[in-house]
Amino acid sequence: MKFETPHSVDDAVAILRADPEARVLAGGTDLLVRLRAGHISPSAVVDIKRIPGMRDISQEDGGWRIGAGVSCAEMGEHAGLKAAYPGVVEGAELIGSTQVQGRCTMAGNLCNAGPAGDSVPAMVAAQATARVAGPNGTRDVAVFDIPTAPGQTSLAEGEFITSIFLPAPPAHSSDAYLRFIPRTEMDIAVVGCAVNLTLDAAGTVTSASMSLGAVGPKVKQVDASALVGTICDDAAVEALAAAATAAATPIDDKRGTIAFRKDVSGVLAKRAARIAYIRAKGASS
Amino acid sequence: MAKDEFEKREFKVVGTRVARPDGLDKVTGRARYGADMSAPGMLVGYCLRSPHAHARIKSIDTSEAEAMAGVKAVITRADFTNVPASDGTRDILDNVMANDKALYDGHTVAAVAATSRSAAKAALKAIKVDYEVLPHVTDVDAAMLPGAPELHQGRQQESVPEGFSQNVLARSQYGHGDVDAGFAQADVIIERSFKTAATHQGYIEPHACLATMGNDNQGDLFCCTQGHYMVRNTCADILGMESGRLRVTASEIGGGFGGKTTVFLEPVALMLSKKSGKPVKMTMSRDEVMRASGPTASTSIDIKIGTTRDGVITAATGEFRYQSGCFYAMNGALGAMCGFAPYDLENLKSVGWEVTTNRPKAAAYRAPGAPMAAFAVESVVDEVAKEIGMDPIDFRLKNAADEGTKSAYGPTYPAIGLRATLEAAKAHPHWSAPLGKNQGRGVGCGFWFNFGGDTCVSLMLNPDGTVSLSEGNPDIGGSRASMSMMAAEELGVPYENVRTIVADTASLGQNEVTDGSRVTFAVGLATIKAARHAIEIMKARAAATWGIDAEAVEWVDGAAQPAGPNAGKFPPLTVKEIAATMSNTGGPIAGHFEANAEGAGVSFGTHICDTEVDPETGAVKILRYTVFQDAGKAVHPDYVEGQLQGGAVQGIGWALNEEYIYGEDGTLQNAGYLDYRIPVASDLPMIEPVILEIPNPGHPYGVRGVGETGIVPPLATIANAVSRAAGVRMTSLPMSPPKVLAAIKAN
């Protein structure tokens, strides 16, 4: 097995294009586990962290570009990013343990394509895009469209994600992410839910988006229009909860039952909406 | 010995919190665990494991694997040509290397030794096993039914009545009085059925060993175990060699909790070494630990308790059905013996059942069989108390066993500490603290027998006056510190002057496994007696030096001195002074003691727990937890508190989230710590330990074992707390969020 450390996007693409069995290493917190467990035996591991820009968080058009090699812990220490997207950052900071968070990345979490990836729902609710480099150049793709099924992505041969872009947050907007796990940490989401809200100056919701994790083969976008035109009152969040429960299509497995996951989808929708609303209002004052 | 050993005394070392002797090695990584030993020319060994829950092994073709580069030995059951002497050891052999059938997912069917991990893994893939997949059963109730898939034939004991499958191996009954007459006197009768899932001991260190077998049929084995004498005797029996030709050395141990009281890799590694002529190291992965090393039994239990309105239990019955995996284990019987042990009952019938299923053979796990029984019994006790409007501690006090009570399992109790733990719990501020919304408080009691057993200790005086102590029990709970403390106490020397090591099987006589909460009691007793033996020798040397009778010498504060004015006037001779001249006064000085220690002294505990239940998700939070347990005498209180806290924490895991989950195909679905959920630190409050000291008459310092009782009450205590918080009685463990939420919604 070869270990490659390309110093440019073009070099990385060339390596990946020449060797379809090569795997991209960002944080490595999924790749190395699968490697050691014998589930994969790639011909080469391509570490992209030496490529300029991969470890950078930078402002762009009022939004934030996060390199594919930025660890989730680094996001948690970035005041500007946290202020703009507290929900995205809190999702990223729930992955694994403190030690894992020092290595793991949002791009890696997205490409792992696990239905329960904690950083993904808030990115989707934020309308984030992924910048994809490949043999035919660079393209920007909605984060929602990267995973296609458990363990599968829409990336073509030779392609990899170089950065995630979170668009400029509108005034009076914020987000929140909650997950349900049987323990308090070191666990994998049984249900994950992100809500992203924008308010007007008076505190009425003008736009809302919601996404759910771990209740389908990939992250779900759920209609959150029940909140629009409201001040996130009890009736509105109950309607949102009903929408979440209806949209969830989970399976029965070792981590939870269908009935439980549908119920908890609604519970988390309510709770996340209330947190996002308080944050958005706080941001507006 | 036994009952009259205890003498009241003022302690100088015992009861203090001295520095642990293994601490620096463990925090610096210098400690040598099972996988840390290597040898020149060493190979690595790996097992091929059955992917099926139940399958006949029609043939195994190892020829391709044997021809592969780097592969030095491939073994199957055919290599084990010796038939072990005992039934128990034959089961162990069948467990470590499948005979004609694979009996569970993960059962070893072949093993390889090779020069590298990759060569060994490639060879495992090249072994061709022709399986005939058979119907399987993993649930205890299903396994008992006539027509269930059967693992064995002809192993059913005569105690089993007709109408059950061959999986039911044994039935045992305990109790006394007339339960029908007792229930006729009851004002309130409550009857409930319970289920508990199998859980794993969850030790952090996987099984590992290094085996060396020479052509001269002499062997050495370094391994992670709770009992290297047991390993030696079992492996020698399996390999057909004299036990004296195999020397076993115990490594440091990263947790055992009962799960390392048997062998898994060791006979396989020895056979691979024998066949290859090279040392062979084997280490289990976590997946292998979960699939193939002993979990505990899963259970199905029925409890019925009748009481008068004023709180006197008139009768109780229990049916304890335990599946212990693919071979016989005495778990249901232990449940039937322990469940009602805290109570003084006039009429009791308690029945234990031992059932085989297509799961790994259950191994001991801290008070094996008792926690599940206590869960069921204490849940009904709680419900009965609630029904008659009585405080649950008062109800227990009213029916508590005391000195002179005929126990549930037969014998009459000597002095015991149950009532003391209940009274301490009732008086503790925790019991009367206010509770908030969605919160509930539970209480539960637990019992364990404790044990003594074969024990040897040697105590050597070094020329500079320091002391070397050898025990034969792996240190899983602080025994090296405790033994050094008891030796120092008895000799009258500083703790720092005594170093205790765990000696190999060639250095001391037979020692029982580190189990049954026996070591601080039994090895401690032997240490004290070995010290007394050495003191007698030192007194004789002083007497000879002074030219007086040995009887005229007494031992005070670490020195020999004349027993009185009539004995003569001589300045005291200290340990250091006696040691400095011992070569000239008769040669080296050592004390030793060997015995099958009796008088272990039963142990009781009472726990209180507060929980908060999220009514929308079923999530349970442990808010506060207090443990009350009788330690007899806490030799090193830090370690005792650690045992009480550890028991509570493992119980919290068992109660809330831990479970073996099997798929439709009988394979284990959660063989790892991601989906087998032991508690993490943030799940837990500080567990407050309250040590009570009711001296055990069977030990010179009054010591009782404390290692196991602490895991008996938690399942019940937490279930009682959750049931009160959620407003619905929880009868199935674990009380995972989906189960709790479903119960709340169904209510």
PDB file of C-alpha atoms in Angstrom, chain B residues 482-652:
ATOM      1  CA  SER B 482      -3.546  -4.642  50.648  1.00  0.00           C
ATOM      2  CA  MET B 483      -1.149  -7.550  51.244  1.00  0.00           C
ATOM      3  CA  SER B 484       1.791  -5.195  51.792  1.00  0.00           C
ATOM      4  CA  MET B 485      -0.360  -3.237  54.249  1.00  0.00           C
ATOM      5  CA  MET B 486      -1.420  -6.306  56.229  1.00  0.00           C
ATOM      6  CA  ALA B 487       2.160  -7.655  56.314  1.00  0.00           C
ATOM      7  CA  ALA B 488       3.442  -4.244  57.452  1.00  0.00           C
ATOM      8  CA  GLU B 489       0.711  -4.046  60.095  1.00  0.00           C
ATOM      9  CA  GLU B 490       1.512  -7.457  61.484  1.00  0.00           C
ATOM     10  CA  LEU B 491       5.321  -7.096  61.366  1.00  0.00           C
ATOM     11  CA  GLY B 492       5.268  -3.538  62.656  1.00  0.00           C
ATOM     12  CA  VAL B 493       7.305  -2.148  59.741  1.00  0.00           C
ATOM     13  CA  PRO B 494       6.511   0.730  57.341  1.00  0.00           C
ATOM     14  CA  TYR B 495       4.270  -0.075  54.334  1.00  0.00           C
ATOM     15  CA  GLU B 496       7.044   1.069  52.002  1.00  0.00           C
ATOM     16  CA  ASN B 497       9.331  -1.691  53.325  1.00  0.00           C
ATOM     17  CA  VAL B 498       7.104  -4.452  51.945  1.00  0.00           C
ATOM     18  CA  ARG B 499       6.835  -5.221  48.239  1.00  0.00           C
ATOM     19  CA  THR B 500       4.299  -7.775  47.103  1.00  0.00           C
ATOM     20  CA  ILE B 501       4.533  -9.582  43.786  1.00  0.00           C
ATOM     21  CA  VAL B 502       2.275 -12.057  42.019  1.00  0.00           C
ATOM     22  CA  ALA B 503       4.431 -15.183  41.756  1.00  0.00           C
ATOM     23  CA  ASP B 504       4.257 -17.734  38.919  1.00  0.00           C
ATOM     24  CA  THR B 505       2.848 -21.243  39.262  1.00  0.00           C
ATOM     25  CA  ALA B 506       6.250 -22.759  40.012  1.00  0.00           C
ATOM     26  CA  SER B 507       6.911 -20.454  42.961  1.00  0.00           C
ATOM     27  CA  LEU B 508       3.994 -21.133  45.310  1.00  0.00           C
ATOM     28  CA  GLY B 509       1.575 -23.976  45.957  1.00  0.00           C
ATOM     29  CA  GLN B 510      -1.897 -24.108  44.430  1.00  0.00           C
ATOM     30  CA  ASN B 511      -3.934 -20.923  44.580  1.00  0.00           C
ATOM     31  CA  GLU B 512      -7.624 -20.624  43.770  1.00  0.00           C
ATOM     32  CA  VAL B 513      -8.540 -18.082  41.071  1.00  0.00           C
ATOM     33  CA  THR B 514      -8.979 -14.410  41.970  1.00  0.00           C
ATOM     34  CA  ASP B 515     -12.729 -14.769  42.259  1.00  0.00           C
ATOM     35  CA  GLY B 516     -15.551 -14.937  44.785  1.00  0.00           C
ATOM     36  CA  SER B 517     -14.302 -11.681  46.376  1.00  0.00           C
ATOM     37  CA  ARG B 518     -11.825 -13.969  48.091  1.00  0.00           C
ATOM     38  CA  VAL B 519      -8.404 -12.374  47.803  1.00  0.00           C
ATOM     39  CA  THR B 520      -8.330  -9.603  50.415  1.00  0.00           C
ATOM     40  CA  PHE B 521      -9.995 -12.045  52.804  1.00  0.00           C
ATOM     41  CA  ALA B 522      -8.141 -15.309  52.094  1.00  0.00           C
ATOM     42  CA  VAL B 523      -4.777 -14.083  50.849  1.00  0.00           C
ATOM     43  CA  GLY B 524      -4.903 -11.412  53.519  1.00  0.00           C
ATOM     44  CA  LEU B 525      -5.446 -14.063  56.160  1.00  0.00           C
ATOM     45  CA  ALA B 526      -2.561 -16.101  54.754  1.00  0.00           C
ATOM     46  CA  THR B 527      -0.345 -12.989  54.655  1.00  0.00           C
ATOM     47  CA  ILE B 528      -1.050 -12.255  58.304  1.00  0.00           C
ATOM     48  CA  LYS B 529      -0.323 -15.887  59.203  1.00  0.00           C
ATOM     49  CA  ALA B 530       2.870 -15.927  57.129  1.00  0.00           C
ATOM     50  CA  ALA B 531       3.976 -12.756  58.916  1.00  0.00           C
ATOM     51  CA  ARG B 532       3.217 -14.377  62.255  1.00  0.00           C
ATOM     52  CA  HIS B 533       5.278 -17.367  61.166  1.00  0.00           C
ATOM     53  CA  ALA B 534       8.217 -15.079  60.335  1.00  0.00           C
ATOM     54  CA  ILE B 535       7.771 -13.272  63.655  1.00  0.00           C
ATOM     55  CA  GLU B 536       8.038 -16.574  65.513  1.00  0.00           C
ATOM     56  CA  ILE B 537      11.327 -17.262  63.750  1.00  0.00           C
ATOM     57  CA  MET B 538      12.619 -13.754  64.468  1.00  0.00           C
ATOM     58  CA  LYS B 539      11.641 -14.096  68.130  1.00  0.00           C
ATOM     59  CA  ALA B 540      13.561 -17.375  68.323  1.00  0.00           C
ATOM     60  CA  ARG B 541      16.630 -15.713  66.775  1.00  0.00           C
ATOM     61  CA  ALA B 542      16.435 -12.892  69.323  1.00  0.00           C
ATOM     62  CA  ALA B 543      16.008 -15.395  72.144  1.00  0.00           C
ATOM     63  CA  ALA B 544      19.071 -17.323  70.969  1.00  0.00           C
ATOM     64  CA  THR B 545      21.060 -14.098  70.698  1.00  0.00           C
ATOM     65  CA  TRP B 546      20.110 -13.187  74.238  1.00  0.00           C
ATOM     66  CA  GLY B 547      20.394 -16.722  75.551  1.00  0.00           C
ATOM     67  CA  ILE B 548      16.810 -16.808  76.874  1.00  0.00           C
ATOM     68  CA  ASP B 549      13.754 -18.966  76.048  1.00  0.00           C
ATOM     69  CA  ALA B 550      11.812 -18.081  72.874  1.00  0.00           C
ATOM     70  CA  GLU B 551       8.636 -18.033  74.975  1.00  0.00           C
ATOM     71  CA  ALA B 552      10.164 -15.178  76.964  1.00  0.00           C
ATOM     72  CA  VAL B 553      10.300 -12.930  73.854  1.00  0.00           C
ATOM     73  CA  GLU B 554       7.416 -10.766  72.653  1.00  0.00           C
ATOM     74  CA  TRP B 555       6.938  -8.826  69.427  1.00  0.00           C
ATOM     75  CA  VAL B 556       6.146  -5.120  69.838  1.00  0.00           C
ATOM     76  CA  ASP B 557       6.254  -2.383  67.184  1.00  0.00           C
ATOM     77  CA  GLY B 558       8.454  -4.228  64.739  1.00  0.00           C
ATOM     78  CA  ALA B 559      10.977  -5.506  67.251  1.00  0.00           C
ATOM     79  CA  ALA B 560      11.645  -8.460  69.539  1.00  0.00           C
ATOM     80  CA  GLN B 561      11.905  -7.585  73.186  1.00  0.00           C
ATOM     81  CA  PRO B 562      12.042  -9.502  76.448  1.00  0.00           C
ATOM     82  CA  ALA B 563       8.485 -10.282  77.564  1.00  0.00           C
ATOM     83  CA  GLY B 564       8.999  -8.874  81.040  1.00  0.00           C
ATOM     84  CA  PRO B 565      11.565  -8.026  83.731  1.00  0.00           C
ATOM     85  CA  ASN B 566      12.030 -11.694  84.544  1.00  0.00           C
ATOM     86  CA  ALA B 567      13.090 -12.460  80.968  1.00  0.00           C
ATOM     87  CA  GLY B 568      16.212 -10.355  81.298  1.00  0.00           C
ATOM     88  CA  LYS B 569      17.224  -6.829  80.328  1.00  0.00           C
ATOM     89  CA  PHE B 570      18.100  -6.495  76.646  1.00  0.00           C
ATOM     90  CA  PRO B 571      17.488  -3.640  74.212  1.00  0.00           C
ATOM     91  CA  PRO B 572      14.875  -4.538  71.549  1.00  0.00           C
ATOM     92  CA  LEU B 573      16.076  -6.158  68.320  1.00  0.00           C
ATOM     93  CA  THR B 574      14.353  -4.649  65.272  1.00  0.00           C
ATOM     94  CA  VAL B 575      13.486  -6.443  62.039  1.00  0.00           C
ATOM     95  CA  LYS B 576      16.402  -4.637  60.422  1.00  0.00           C
ATOM     96  CA  GLU B 577      18.828  -5.754  63.113  1.00  0.00           C
ATOM     97  CA  ILE B 578      17.626  -9.350  63.066  1.00  0.00           C
ATOM     98  CA  ALA B 579      17.887  -9.392  59.249  1.00  0.00           C
ATOM     99  CA  ALA B 580      21.425  -7.984  59.289  1.00  0.00           C
ATOM    100  CA  THR B 581      22.707 -10.883  61.358  1.00  0.00           C
ATOM    101  CA  MET B 582      20.400 -13.693  60.212  1.00  0.00           C
ATOM    102  CA  SER B 583      23.111 -15.434  58.204  1.00  0.00           C
ATOM    103  CA  ASN B 584      24.985 -15.999  61.467  1.00  0.00           C
ATOM    104  CA  THR B 585      21.969 -16.744  63.670  1.00  0.00           C
ATOM    105  CA  GLY B 586      20.624 -19.681  61.647  1.00  0.00           C
ATOM    106  CA  GLY B 587      20.323 -18.553  58.031  1.00  0.00           C
ATOM    107  CA  PRO B 588      17.645 -16.877  55.906  1.00  0.00           C
ATOM    108  CA  ILE B 589      14.279 -16.057  57.464  1.00  0.00           C
ATOM    109  CA  ALA B 590      10.958 -16.571  55.687  1.00  0.00           C
ATOM    110  CA  GLY B 591       7.414 -17.165  56.811  1.00  0.00           C
ATOM    111  CA  HIS B 592       4.769 -18.954  54.842  1.00  0.00           C
ATOM    112  CA  PHE B 593       1.166 -20.080  55.149  1.00  0.00           C
ATOM    113  CA  GLU B 594      -0.991 -22.462  53.182  1.00  0.00           C
ATOM    114  CA  ALA B 595      -4.660 -23.227  53.759  1.00  0.00           C
ATOM    115  CA  ASN B 596      -8.071 -23.760  52.239  1.00  0.00           C
ATOM    116  CA  ALA B 597      -9.400 -20.591  53.865  1.00  0.00           C
ATOM    117  CA  GLU B 598     -12.834 -20.782  55.458  1.00  0.00           C
ATOM    118  CA  GLY B 599     -14.996 -18.157  57.133  1.00  0.00           C
ATOM    119  CA  ALA B 600     -15.236 -15.729  54.209  1.00  0.00           C
ATOM    120  CA  GLY B 601     -18.334 -14.049  55.616  1.00  0.00           C
ATOM    121  CA  VAL B 602     -21.365 -13.202  53.444  1.00  0.00           C
ATOM    122  CA  SER B 603     -21.818  -9.651  52.266  1.00  0.00           C
ATOM    123  CA  PHE B 604     -24.804  -7.326  51.841  1.00  0.00           C
ATOM    124  CA  GLY B 605     -25.295  -3.930  50.287  1.00  0.00           C
ATOM    125  CA  THR B 606     -28.073  -1.380  49.885  1.00  0.00           C
ATOM    126  CA  HIS B 607     -28.128   1.182  47.077  1.00  0.00           C
ATOM    127  CA  ILE B 608     -30.144   4.376  46.520  1.00  0.00           C
ATOM    128  CA  CYS B 609     -30.487   5.999  43.118  1.00  0.00           C
ATOM    129  CA  ASP B 610     -32.299   9.062  41.730  1.00  0.00           C
ATOM    130  CA  THR B 611     -33.185   9.144  38.045  1.00  0.00           C
ATOM    131  CA  GLU B 612     -34.853  11.572  35.701  1.00  0.00           C
ATOM    132  CA  VAL B 613     -36.790  10.238  32.734  1.00  0.00           C
ATOM    133  CA  ASP B 614     -37.371  12.360  29.619  1.00  0.00           C
ATOM    134  CA  PRO B 615     -41.054  11.634  28.949  1.00  0.00           C
ATOM    135  CA  GLU B 616     -40.672  12.531  25.262  1.00  0.00           C
ATOM    136  CA  THR B 617     -37.649  10.335  24.449  1.00  0.00           C
ATOM    137  CA  GLY B 618     -37.475   7.731  27.226  1.00  0.00           C
ATOM    138  CA  ALA B 619     -33.893   8.775  28.007  1.00  0.00           C
ATOM    139  CA  VAL B 620     -32.846   8.073  31.599  1.00  0.00           C
ATOM    140  CA  LYS B 621     -30.398  10.264  33.460  1.00  0.00           C
ATOM    141  CA  ILE B 622     -28.773   9.040  36.671  1.00  0.00           C
ATOM    142  CA  LEU B 623     -28.879  12.071  38.968  1.00  0.00           C
ATOM    143  CA  ARG B 624     -27.508  10.746  42.218  1.00  0.00           C
ATOM    144  CA  TYR B 625     -26.280   7.380  43.451  1.00  0.00           C
ATOM    145  CA  THR B 626     -25.210   6.217  46.907  1.00  0.00           C
ATOM    146  CA  VAL B 627     -23.825   2.800  47.855  1.00  0.00           C
ATOM    147  CA  PHE B 628     -23.908   1.357  51.367  1.00  0.00           C
ATOM    148  CA  GLN B 629     -21.901  -1.816  51.860  1.00  0.00           C
ATOM    149  CA  ASP B 630     -20.419  -3.825  54.684  1.00  0.00           C
ATOM    150  CA  ALA B 631     -16.660  -4.297  54.151  1.00  0.00           C
ATOM    151  CA  GLY B 632     -15.956  -5.929  57.503  1.00  0.00           C
ATOM    152  CA  LYS B 633     -12.748  -3.896  57.655  1.00  0.00           C
ATOM    153  CA  ALA B 634     -11.642  -1.710  54.728  1.00  0.00           C
ATOM    154  CA  VAL B 635      -7.913  -2.422  54.426  1.00  0.00           C
ATOM    155  CA  HIS B 636      -7.349   0.319  51.819  1.00  0.00           C
ATOM    156  CA  PRO B 637     -10.479   2.488  51.697  1.00  0.00           C
ATOM    157  CA  ASP B 638      -9.661   3.943  48.230  1.00  0.00           C
ATOM    158  CA  TYR B 639      -9.777   0.490  46.681  1.00  0.00           C
ATOM    159  CA  VAL B 640     -12.918  -0.450  48.601  1.00  0.00           C
ATOM    160  CA  GLU B 641     -14.637   2.733  47.434  1.00  0.00           C
ATOM    161  CA  GLY B 642     -13.473   1.941  43.905  1.00  0.00           C
ATOM    162  CA  GLN B 643     -15.086  -1.486  44.128  1.00  0.00           C
ATOM    163  CA  LEU B 644     -18.375  -0.018  45.353  1.00  0.00           C
ATOM    164  CA  GLN B 645     -18.344   2.670  42.654  1.00  0.00           C
ATOM    165  CA  GLY B 646     -17.320   0.210  39.958  1.00  0.00           C
ATOM    166  CA  GLY B 647     -20.107  -2.184  40.860  1.00  0.00           C
ATOM    167  CA  ALA B 648     -22.636   0.619  40.671  1.00  0.00           C
ATOM    168  CA  VAL B 649     -21.300   1.821  37.316  1.00  0.00           C
ATOM    169  CA  GLN B 650     -21.329  -1.612  35.726  1.00  0.00           C
ATOM    170  CA  GLY B 651     -24.836  -2.046  37.091  1.00  0.00           C
ATOM    171  CA  ILE B 652     -25.907   1.258  35.554  1.00  0.00           C
TER     172      ILE B 652
END
